[in-house]
Coordinates of C-alpha atoms in Angstrom, one line a residue:
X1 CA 0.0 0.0 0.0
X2 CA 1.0 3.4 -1.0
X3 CA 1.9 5.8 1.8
X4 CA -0.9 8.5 0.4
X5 CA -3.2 5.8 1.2
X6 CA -1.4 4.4 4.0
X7 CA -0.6 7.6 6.5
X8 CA -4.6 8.7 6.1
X9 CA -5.9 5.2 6.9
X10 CA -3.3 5.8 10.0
X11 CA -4.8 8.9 11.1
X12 CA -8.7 8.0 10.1
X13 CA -8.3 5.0 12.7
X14 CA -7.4 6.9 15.7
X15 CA -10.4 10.0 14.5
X16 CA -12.7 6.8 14.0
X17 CA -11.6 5.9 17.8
X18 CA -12.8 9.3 18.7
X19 CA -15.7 9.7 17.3
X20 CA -16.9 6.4 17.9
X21 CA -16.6 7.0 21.4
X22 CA -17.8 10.3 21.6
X23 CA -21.0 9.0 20.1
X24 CA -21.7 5.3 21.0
X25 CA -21.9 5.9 24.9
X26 CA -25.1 8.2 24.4
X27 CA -27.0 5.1 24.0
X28 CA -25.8 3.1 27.3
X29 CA -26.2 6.6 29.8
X30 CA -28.8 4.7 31.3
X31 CA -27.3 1.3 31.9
X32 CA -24.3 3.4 32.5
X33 CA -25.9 5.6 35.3
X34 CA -27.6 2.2 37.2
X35 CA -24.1 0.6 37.2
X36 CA -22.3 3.2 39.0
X37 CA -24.9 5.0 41.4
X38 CA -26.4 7.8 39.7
X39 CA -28.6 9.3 37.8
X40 CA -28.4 9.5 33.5
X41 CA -29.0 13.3 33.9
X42 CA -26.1 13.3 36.5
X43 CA -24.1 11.4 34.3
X44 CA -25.1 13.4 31.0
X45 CA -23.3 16.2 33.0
X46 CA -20.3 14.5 33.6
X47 CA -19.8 13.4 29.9
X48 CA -19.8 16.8 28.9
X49 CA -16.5 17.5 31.0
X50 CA -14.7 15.5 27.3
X51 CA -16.3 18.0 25.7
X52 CA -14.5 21.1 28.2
X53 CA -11.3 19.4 27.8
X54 CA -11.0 19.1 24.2
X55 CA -11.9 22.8 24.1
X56 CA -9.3 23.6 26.6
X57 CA -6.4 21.5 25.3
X58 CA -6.7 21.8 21.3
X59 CA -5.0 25.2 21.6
X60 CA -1.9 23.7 22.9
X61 CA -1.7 20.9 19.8
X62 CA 0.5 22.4 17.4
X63 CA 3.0 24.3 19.2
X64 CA 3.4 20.7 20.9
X65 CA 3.4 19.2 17.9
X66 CA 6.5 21.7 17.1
X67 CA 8.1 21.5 20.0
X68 CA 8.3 17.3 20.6
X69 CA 7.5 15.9 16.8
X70 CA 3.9 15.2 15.2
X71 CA 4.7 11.6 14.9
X72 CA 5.5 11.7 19.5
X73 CA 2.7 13.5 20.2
X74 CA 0.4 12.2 17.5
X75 CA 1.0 8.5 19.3
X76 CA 1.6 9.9 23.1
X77 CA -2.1 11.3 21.9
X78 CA -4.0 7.6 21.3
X79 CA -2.3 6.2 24.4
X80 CA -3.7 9.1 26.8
X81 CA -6.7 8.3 25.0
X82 CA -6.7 4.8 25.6
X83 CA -5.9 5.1 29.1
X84 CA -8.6 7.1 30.0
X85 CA -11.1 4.6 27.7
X86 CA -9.9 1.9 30.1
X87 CA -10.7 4.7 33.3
X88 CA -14.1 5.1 31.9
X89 CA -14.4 1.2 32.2
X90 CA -13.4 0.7 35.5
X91 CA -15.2 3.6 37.1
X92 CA -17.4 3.0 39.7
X93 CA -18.2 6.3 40.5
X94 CA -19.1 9.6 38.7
X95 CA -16.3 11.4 39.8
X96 CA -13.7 8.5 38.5
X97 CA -16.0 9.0 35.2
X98 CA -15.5 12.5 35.1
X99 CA -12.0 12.6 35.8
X100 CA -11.3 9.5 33.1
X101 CA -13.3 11.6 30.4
X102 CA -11.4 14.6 30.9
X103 CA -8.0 12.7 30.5
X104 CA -9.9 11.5 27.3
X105 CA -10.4 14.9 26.2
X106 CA -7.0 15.3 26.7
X107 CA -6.0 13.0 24.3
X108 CA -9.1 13.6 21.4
X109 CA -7.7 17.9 21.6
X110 CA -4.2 16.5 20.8
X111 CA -5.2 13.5 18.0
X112 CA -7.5 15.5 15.8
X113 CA -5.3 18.3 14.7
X114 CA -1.8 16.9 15.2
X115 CA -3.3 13.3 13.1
X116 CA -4.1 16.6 10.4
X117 CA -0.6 17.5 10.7
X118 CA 0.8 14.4 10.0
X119 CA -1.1 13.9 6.7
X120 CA -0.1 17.6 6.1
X121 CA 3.4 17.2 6.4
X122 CA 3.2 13.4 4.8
X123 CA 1.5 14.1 1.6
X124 CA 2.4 15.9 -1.4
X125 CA -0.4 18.6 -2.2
X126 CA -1.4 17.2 -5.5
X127 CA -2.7 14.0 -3.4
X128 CA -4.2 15.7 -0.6
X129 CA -7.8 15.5 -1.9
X130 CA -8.0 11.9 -2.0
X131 CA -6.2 11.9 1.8
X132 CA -8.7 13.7 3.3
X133 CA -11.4 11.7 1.6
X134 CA -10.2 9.2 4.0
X135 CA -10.1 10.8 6.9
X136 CA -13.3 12.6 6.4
X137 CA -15.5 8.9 6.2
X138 CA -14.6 8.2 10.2
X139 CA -16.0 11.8 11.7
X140 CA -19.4 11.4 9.7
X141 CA -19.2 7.2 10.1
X142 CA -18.6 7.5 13.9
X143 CA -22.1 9.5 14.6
X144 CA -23.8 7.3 12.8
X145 CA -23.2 3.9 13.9
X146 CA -22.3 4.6 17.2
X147 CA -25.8 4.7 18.6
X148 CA -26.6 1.0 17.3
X149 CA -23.5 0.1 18.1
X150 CA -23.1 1.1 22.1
X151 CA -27.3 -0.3 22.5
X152 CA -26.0 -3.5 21.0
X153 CA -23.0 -3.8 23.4
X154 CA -24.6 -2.7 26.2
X155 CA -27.9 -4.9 25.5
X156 CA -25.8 -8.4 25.0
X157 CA -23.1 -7.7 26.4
X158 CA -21.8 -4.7 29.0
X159 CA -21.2 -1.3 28.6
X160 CA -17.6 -1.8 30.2
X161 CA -16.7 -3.1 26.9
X162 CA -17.6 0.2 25.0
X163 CA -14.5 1.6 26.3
X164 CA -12.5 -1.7 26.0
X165 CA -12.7 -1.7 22.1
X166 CA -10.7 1.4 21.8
X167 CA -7.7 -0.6 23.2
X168 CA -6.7 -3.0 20.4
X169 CA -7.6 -0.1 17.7
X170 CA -5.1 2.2 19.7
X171 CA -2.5 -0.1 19.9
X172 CA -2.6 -0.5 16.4
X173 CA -2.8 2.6 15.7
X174 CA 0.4 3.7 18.0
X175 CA 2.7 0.5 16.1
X176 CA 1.6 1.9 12.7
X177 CA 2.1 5.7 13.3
X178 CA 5.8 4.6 14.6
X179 CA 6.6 2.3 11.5
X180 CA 5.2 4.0 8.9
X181 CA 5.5 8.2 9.4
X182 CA 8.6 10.2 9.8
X183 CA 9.6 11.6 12.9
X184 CA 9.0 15.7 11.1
X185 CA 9.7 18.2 13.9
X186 CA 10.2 21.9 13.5
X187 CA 13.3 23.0 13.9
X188 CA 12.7 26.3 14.9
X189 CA 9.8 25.9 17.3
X190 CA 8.7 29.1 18.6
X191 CA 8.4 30.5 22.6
X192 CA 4.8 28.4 24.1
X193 CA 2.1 31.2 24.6
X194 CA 1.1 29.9 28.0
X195 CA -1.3 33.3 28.8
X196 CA -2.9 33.1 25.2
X197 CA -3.5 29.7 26.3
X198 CA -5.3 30.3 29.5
X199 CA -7.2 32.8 27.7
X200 CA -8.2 31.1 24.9
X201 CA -8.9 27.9 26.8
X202 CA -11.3 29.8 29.1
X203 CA -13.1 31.5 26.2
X204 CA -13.4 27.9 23.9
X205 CA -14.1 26.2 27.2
X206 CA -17.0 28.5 28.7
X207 CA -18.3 28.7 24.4
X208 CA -18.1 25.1 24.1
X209 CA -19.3 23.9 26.9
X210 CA -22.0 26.0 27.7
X211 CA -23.4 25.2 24.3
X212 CA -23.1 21.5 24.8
X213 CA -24.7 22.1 28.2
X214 CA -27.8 24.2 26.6
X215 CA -28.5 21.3 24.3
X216 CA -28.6 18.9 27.2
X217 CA -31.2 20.7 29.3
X218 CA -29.2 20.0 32.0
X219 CA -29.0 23.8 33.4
X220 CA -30.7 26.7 33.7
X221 CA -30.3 29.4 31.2
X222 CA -28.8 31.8 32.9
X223 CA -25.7 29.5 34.2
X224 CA -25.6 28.6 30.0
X225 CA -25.5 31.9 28.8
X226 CA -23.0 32.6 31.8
X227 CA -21.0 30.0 30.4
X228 CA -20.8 31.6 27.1
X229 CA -20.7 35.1 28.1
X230 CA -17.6 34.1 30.4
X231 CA -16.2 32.3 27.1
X232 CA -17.1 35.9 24.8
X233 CA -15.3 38.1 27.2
X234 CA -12.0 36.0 27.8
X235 CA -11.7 35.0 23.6
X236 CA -11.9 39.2 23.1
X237 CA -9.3 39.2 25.5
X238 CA -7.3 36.9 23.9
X239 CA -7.7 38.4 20.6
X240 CA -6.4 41.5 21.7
X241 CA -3.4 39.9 23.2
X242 CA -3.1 37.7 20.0
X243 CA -2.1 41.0 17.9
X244 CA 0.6 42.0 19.8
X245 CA 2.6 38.4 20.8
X246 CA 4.9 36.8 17.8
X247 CA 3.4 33.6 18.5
X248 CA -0.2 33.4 19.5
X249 CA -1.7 30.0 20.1
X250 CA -4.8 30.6 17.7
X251 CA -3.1 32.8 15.1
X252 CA -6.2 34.7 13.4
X253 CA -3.8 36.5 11.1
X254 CA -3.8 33.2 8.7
X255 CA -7.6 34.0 7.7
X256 CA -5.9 36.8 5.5
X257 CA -5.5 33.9 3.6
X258 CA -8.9 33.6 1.4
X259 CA -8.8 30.1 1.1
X260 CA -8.3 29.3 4.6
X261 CA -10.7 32.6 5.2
X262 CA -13.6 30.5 3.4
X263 CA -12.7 27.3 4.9
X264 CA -13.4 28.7 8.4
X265 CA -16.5 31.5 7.8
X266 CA -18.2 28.9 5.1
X267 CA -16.8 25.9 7.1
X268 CA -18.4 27.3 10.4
X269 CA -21.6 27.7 9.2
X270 CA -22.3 24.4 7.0
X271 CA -20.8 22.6 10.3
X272 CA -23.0 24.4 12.4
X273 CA -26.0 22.5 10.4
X274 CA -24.7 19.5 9.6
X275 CA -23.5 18.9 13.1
X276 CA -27.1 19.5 14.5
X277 CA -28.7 16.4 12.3
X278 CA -26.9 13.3 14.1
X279 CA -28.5 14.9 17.7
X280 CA -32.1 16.0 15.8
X281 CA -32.4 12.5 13.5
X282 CA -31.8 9.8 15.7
X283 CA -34.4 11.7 18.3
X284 CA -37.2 12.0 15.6
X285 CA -36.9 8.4 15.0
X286 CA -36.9 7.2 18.7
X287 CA -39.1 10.4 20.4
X288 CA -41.4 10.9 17.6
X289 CA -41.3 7.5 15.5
X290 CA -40.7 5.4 18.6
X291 CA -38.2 3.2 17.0
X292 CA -35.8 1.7 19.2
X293 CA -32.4 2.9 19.4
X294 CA -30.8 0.0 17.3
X295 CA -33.6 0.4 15.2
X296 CA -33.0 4.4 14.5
X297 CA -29.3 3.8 14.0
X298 CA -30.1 1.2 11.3
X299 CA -32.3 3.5 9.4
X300 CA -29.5 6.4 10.1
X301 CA -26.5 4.5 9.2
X302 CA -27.7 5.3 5.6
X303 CA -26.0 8.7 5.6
X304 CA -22.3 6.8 6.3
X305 CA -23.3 4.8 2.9
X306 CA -23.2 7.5 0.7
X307 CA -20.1 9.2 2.8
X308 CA -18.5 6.0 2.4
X309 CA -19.5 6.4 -1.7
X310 CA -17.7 9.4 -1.9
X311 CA -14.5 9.3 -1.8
X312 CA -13.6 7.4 -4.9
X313 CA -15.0 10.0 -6.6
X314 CA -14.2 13.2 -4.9
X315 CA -10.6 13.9 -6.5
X316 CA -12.1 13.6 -10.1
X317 CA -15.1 15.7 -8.9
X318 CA -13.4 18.7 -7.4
X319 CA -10.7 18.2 -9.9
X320 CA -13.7 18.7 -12.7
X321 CA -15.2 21.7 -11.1
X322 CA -12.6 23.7 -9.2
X323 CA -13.1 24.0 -5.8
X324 CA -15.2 27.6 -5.9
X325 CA -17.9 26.1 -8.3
X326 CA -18.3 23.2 -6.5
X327 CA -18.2 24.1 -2.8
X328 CA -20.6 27.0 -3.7
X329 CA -23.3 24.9 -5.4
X330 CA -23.1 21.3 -2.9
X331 CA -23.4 23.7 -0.1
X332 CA -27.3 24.5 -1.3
X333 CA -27.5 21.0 -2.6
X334 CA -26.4 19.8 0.7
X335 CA -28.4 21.9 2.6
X336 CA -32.1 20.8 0.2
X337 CA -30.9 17.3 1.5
X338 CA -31.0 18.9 4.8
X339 CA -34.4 20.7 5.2
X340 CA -36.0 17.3 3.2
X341 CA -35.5 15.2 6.6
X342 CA -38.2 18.7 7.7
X343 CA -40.7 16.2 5.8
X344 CA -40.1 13.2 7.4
X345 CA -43.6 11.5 9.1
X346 CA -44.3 8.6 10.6
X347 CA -45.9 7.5 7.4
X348 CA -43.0 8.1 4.9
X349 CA -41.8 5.0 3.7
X350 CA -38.5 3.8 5.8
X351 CA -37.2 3.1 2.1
X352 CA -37.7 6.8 1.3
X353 CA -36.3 8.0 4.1
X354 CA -32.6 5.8 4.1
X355 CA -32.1 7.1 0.3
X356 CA -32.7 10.6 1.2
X357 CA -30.1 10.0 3.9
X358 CA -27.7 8.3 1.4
X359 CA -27.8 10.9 -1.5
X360 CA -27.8 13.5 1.0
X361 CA -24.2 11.4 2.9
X362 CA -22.8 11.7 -0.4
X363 CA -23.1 15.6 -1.0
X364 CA -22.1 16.3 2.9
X365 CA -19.1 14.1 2.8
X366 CA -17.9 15.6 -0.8
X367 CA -18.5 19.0 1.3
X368 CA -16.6 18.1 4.3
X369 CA -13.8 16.5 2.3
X370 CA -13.7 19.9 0.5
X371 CA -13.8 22.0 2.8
X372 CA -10.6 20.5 5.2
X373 CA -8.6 20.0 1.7
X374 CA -9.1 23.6 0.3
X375 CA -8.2 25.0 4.0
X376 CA -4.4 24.7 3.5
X377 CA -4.1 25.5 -0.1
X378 CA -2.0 28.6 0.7
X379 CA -0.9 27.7 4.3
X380 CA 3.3 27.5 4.3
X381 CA 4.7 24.4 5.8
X382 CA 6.1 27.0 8.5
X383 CA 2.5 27.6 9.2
X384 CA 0.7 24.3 9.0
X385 CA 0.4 23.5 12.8
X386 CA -1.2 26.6 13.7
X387 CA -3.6 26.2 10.7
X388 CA -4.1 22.7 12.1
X389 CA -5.2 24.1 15.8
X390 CA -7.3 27.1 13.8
X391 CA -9.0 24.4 12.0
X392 CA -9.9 21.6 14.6
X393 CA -11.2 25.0 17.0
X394 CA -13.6 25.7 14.8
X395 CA -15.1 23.0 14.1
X396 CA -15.1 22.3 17.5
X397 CA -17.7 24.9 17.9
X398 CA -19.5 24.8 15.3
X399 CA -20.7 20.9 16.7
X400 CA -21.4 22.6 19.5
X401 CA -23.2 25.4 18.2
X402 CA -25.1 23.1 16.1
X403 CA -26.4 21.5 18.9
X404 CA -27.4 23.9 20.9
X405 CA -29.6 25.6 17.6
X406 CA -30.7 22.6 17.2
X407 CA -32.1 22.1 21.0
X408 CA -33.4 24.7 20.8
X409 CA -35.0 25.8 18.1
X410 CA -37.2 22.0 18.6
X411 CA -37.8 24.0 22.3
X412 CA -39.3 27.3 20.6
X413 CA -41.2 24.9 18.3
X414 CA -43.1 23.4 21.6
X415 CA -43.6 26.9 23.3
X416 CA -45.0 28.1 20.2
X417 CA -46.8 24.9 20.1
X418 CA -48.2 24.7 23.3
X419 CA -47.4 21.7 23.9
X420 CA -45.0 19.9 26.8
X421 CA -45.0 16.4 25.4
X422 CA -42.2 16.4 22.3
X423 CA -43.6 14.8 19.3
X424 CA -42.6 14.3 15.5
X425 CA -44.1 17.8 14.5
X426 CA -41.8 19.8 17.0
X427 CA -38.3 18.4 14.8
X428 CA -39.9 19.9 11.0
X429 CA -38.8 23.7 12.1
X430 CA -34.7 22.5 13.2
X431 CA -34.1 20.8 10.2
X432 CA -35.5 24.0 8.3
X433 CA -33.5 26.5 10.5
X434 CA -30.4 24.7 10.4
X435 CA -30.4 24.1 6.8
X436 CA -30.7 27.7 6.4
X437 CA -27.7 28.5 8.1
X438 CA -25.9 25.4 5.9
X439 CA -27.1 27.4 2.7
X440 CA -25.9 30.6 3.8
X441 CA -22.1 29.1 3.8
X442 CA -22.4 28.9 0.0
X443 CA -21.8 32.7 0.0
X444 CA -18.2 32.8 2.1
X445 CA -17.2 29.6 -0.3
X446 CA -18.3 32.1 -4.0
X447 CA -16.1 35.0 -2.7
X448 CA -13.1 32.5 -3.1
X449 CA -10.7 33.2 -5.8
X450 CA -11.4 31.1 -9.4
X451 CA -8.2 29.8 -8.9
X452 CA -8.5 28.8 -5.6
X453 CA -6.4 25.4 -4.6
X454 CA -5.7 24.4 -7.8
X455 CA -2.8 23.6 -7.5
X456 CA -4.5 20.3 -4.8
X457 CA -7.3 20.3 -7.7
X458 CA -5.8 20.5 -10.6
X459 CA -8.8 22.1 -12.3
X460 CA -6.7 24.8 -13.3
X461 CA -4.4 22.2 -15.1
X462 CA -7.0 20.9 -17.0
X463 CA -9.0 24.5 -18.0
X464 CA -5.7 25.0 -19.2
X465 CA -4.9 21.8 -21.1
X466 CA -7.9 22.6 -22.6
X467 CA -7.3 25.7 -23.3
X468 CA -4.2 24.7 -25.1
X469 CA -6.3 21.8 -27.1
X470 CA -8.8 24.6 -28.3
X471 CA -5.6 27.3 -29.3
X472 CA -3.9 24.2 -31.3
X473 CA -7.6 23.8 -32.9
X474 CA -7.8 27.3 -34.0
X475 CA -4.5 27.3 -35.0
X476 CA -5.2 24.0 -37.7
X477 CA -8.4 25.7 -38.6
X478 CA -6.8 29.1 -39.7
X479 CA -3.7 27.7 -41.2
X480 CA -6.3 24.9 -43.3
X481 CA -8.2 28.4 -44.1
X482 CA -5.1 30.2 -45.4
X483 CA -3.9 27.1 -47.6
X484 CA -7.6 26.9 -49.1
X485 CA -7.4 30.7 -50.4
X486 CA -4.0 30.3 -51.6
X487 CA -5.1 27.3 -53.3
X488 CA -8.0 29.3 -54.9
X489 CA -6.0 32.3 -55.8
X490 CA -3.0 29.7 -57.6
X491 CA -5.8 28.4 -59.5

């Protein structure tokens, strides 16, 4: 196996790891909860604490990455992760659980963007498409499976084992990462910004969390919109102290670049709805449905189909199109796929609904897979850990914005409604509303350049072959024309 297919299958096993873990203990919070002497709302709490971490820690991921080597820190990454997976199974209380999530988190801030790094610094740009192709399948896979997954484990087997599967993927993960990708370290690294870190850790954590938290229920609003006001005040803060230190831990200078510019704004925004749908799908089918869980992630899993169809074809797609043309238009194409699950009854046909969910994988994944490639067209080598930690921030938030819409604009719906019992007609108005805000990225991805990334395309290669085919054409044609008339005049 090549190592541009190798290195992203590398990285895409320790993502899958994450997200698979993130995801697949919703389903067992209650056998969970019983096990260890509390309550799921308790314990719903307590999980969020992954989610504060990773806020916290990302910052810190490239100048580590720098400082000790991306391949180091990259493995060191997966085996705090697997450690706290193994202190998740053995807690018997919720303050072990908390403190063996948090130590997870620790690990997830530090294997997202540094595994990013790696395929950065691995691959040659012209191949980067198809890389991220395969990394992009485990972060829309992981959501999807993991809630038949963890009610299947749990329900024949324990949930202690939901956790225990991480270990033999880890290990694997750690032996291949140490055979198979160079030991790349800066060799310059620069002086660690450790009160841009605070700062910036206190404004993602408060934002973060308190959006998390808000599409829980599991506070009032006022200690939420605390939360995020907290999180505002200290990421202005850090902004401010971002312009005048030479080597800021979230470096907002790079979104002078417009492809990195788009990336984030545009990227934001379609993550923001596409991360609401695997918290408002799998609740229409088991609140207002009432499908079991195993049952709603079967029907679900369709969207990981058509992600998993995608990435054969995306190089030759965006390679066709450009990425402009393309990201502009799949962004509203995306987005119909989106508002159609607003149509969803309990009398549309289960068929119906799993191709709607396929089609509509296929176009999110070609998205997704777009929108991390195109991010580091113009980043410089020099640059590409801070453009790593810029990246894996915001989409970060954006999950955790997209929740939180998502929560509650279905809340509204029932005030408006009247009603206190939530039922499949209260879900119709979030799909709508977040595939709004989806659409509206299309606008940040037109104002890119015609040009942009094609040199990772190579759309610009072919306009231009092209180009040269039509010239040589014109050329045949007009020298063919010339010989006729002189022919005529001669005779």
């Amino acid at each position: 196996m090549t190592k541009e297919r190798l290195i992203p299958l590398i990285v895409a096993t320790a993502l899958f790891m994450e997200n698979m873990d993130s995801t697949v203990i919703a389903t067992s919070l209650p056998a969970i909860a019983a096990d260890i002497g509390t309550s799921p709302l308790t314990l719903k709490l307590a999980i969020t604490s992954y989610l504060l971490s990773l806020a916290v820690f990302i910052p810190a991921s490239g100048w580590t990455a720098d400082r000790f080597g991306a391949r180091m820190v990259f493995s060191a990454a997966i085996a705090v992760f697997m450690v706290g997976s193994i202190g998740c199974a053995l807690s018997t209380s919720v303050t072990h659980f908390v403190i063996a999530r948090i130590l997870q988190g620790i690990g997830g801030a530090m294997m997202t963007p540094v595994g990013r790094l790696v395929l950065l610094r691995s691959i040659d740009k012209s191949q980067l498409v198809n890389a991220m192709a395969w990394v992009t399948v485990p972060a829309l896979i992981g959501p999807v499976i993991g809630p038949p997954l963890g009610g299947f484990i749990t329900t024949y087997f324990s949930w202690h084992w939901i956790f225990l599967i991480n270990i033999p993927i880890g290990l694997l993960g750690i032996l291949m990462a140490q055979r198979y990708i160079d030991p790349i370290r800066s060799d310059n690294p620069e002086r660690f910004d450790l009160y841009g870190l605070v700062l910036a850790g206190t404004g993602l954590g408060g934002i973060a969390f308190g959006l998390s938290v808000a599409g829980l229920n599991l506070l009032p609003w006022t200690v939420v919109a605390a939360l995020v006001g907290i999180g505002t005040v200290s990421m202005t803060l850090y902004v401010i102290h971002a312009r005048r230190t030479q080597s800021p831990v979230l470096d907002f200078s790079l979104m002078r670049l417009p492809t990195l510019r788009a990336s984030i704004l545009g990227g934001f925004l379609f993550r923001l709805g596409i991360g609401a749908l695997p918290f408002l799908l799998p609740l229409l089918m088991q609140v207002g449905f009432g499908l079991s869980p195993f049952h709603s992630g079967l029907v679900t899993f369709a969207s990981a189909v058509g992600a998993m169809g995608m990435k054969t074809l995306a190089a030759r797609i965006i390679r066709t199109f450009g990425f402009r043309n393309l990201m502009t238009i799949n962004a509203v194409i995306s987005s119909v796929f989106l508002a159609a699950c607003a149509l969803f009854t309990v009398t549309t046909p289960l068929l119906l609904i799993m191709i709607i969910l396929v089609v509509g994988g296929f176009f999110r994944s070609l998205q997704f897979t777009a929108i991390n490639t195109v991010a580091y067209a113009e980043v410089e080598p020099a640059q590409m850990s801070r453009a790593t930690t810029l990246v894996s921030v915001n989409q970060q938030l954006a999950i955790s914005a997209g929740v939180a819409i998502g929560a509650f604009t279905v809340e509204s719906t029932m005030l408006m409604r009247h009603v206190t019992e939530l039922g499949a007609a209260d879900f119709a108005p979030a799909f709508i509303v977040v595939a709004i805000i989806s659409a509206i990225s299309a606008y940040f991805f037109w104002q890119m350049p015609d040009d942009a990334g094609h040199e990772i395309s190579g759309h610009s290669a072919v306009e231009i072959s092209s180009r040269k085919g039509a010239a040589k054409a014109a050329a045949k044609a007009a020298s063919e024309t010339t010989e006729d008339a002189r022919d005529q005049r001669l005779g």
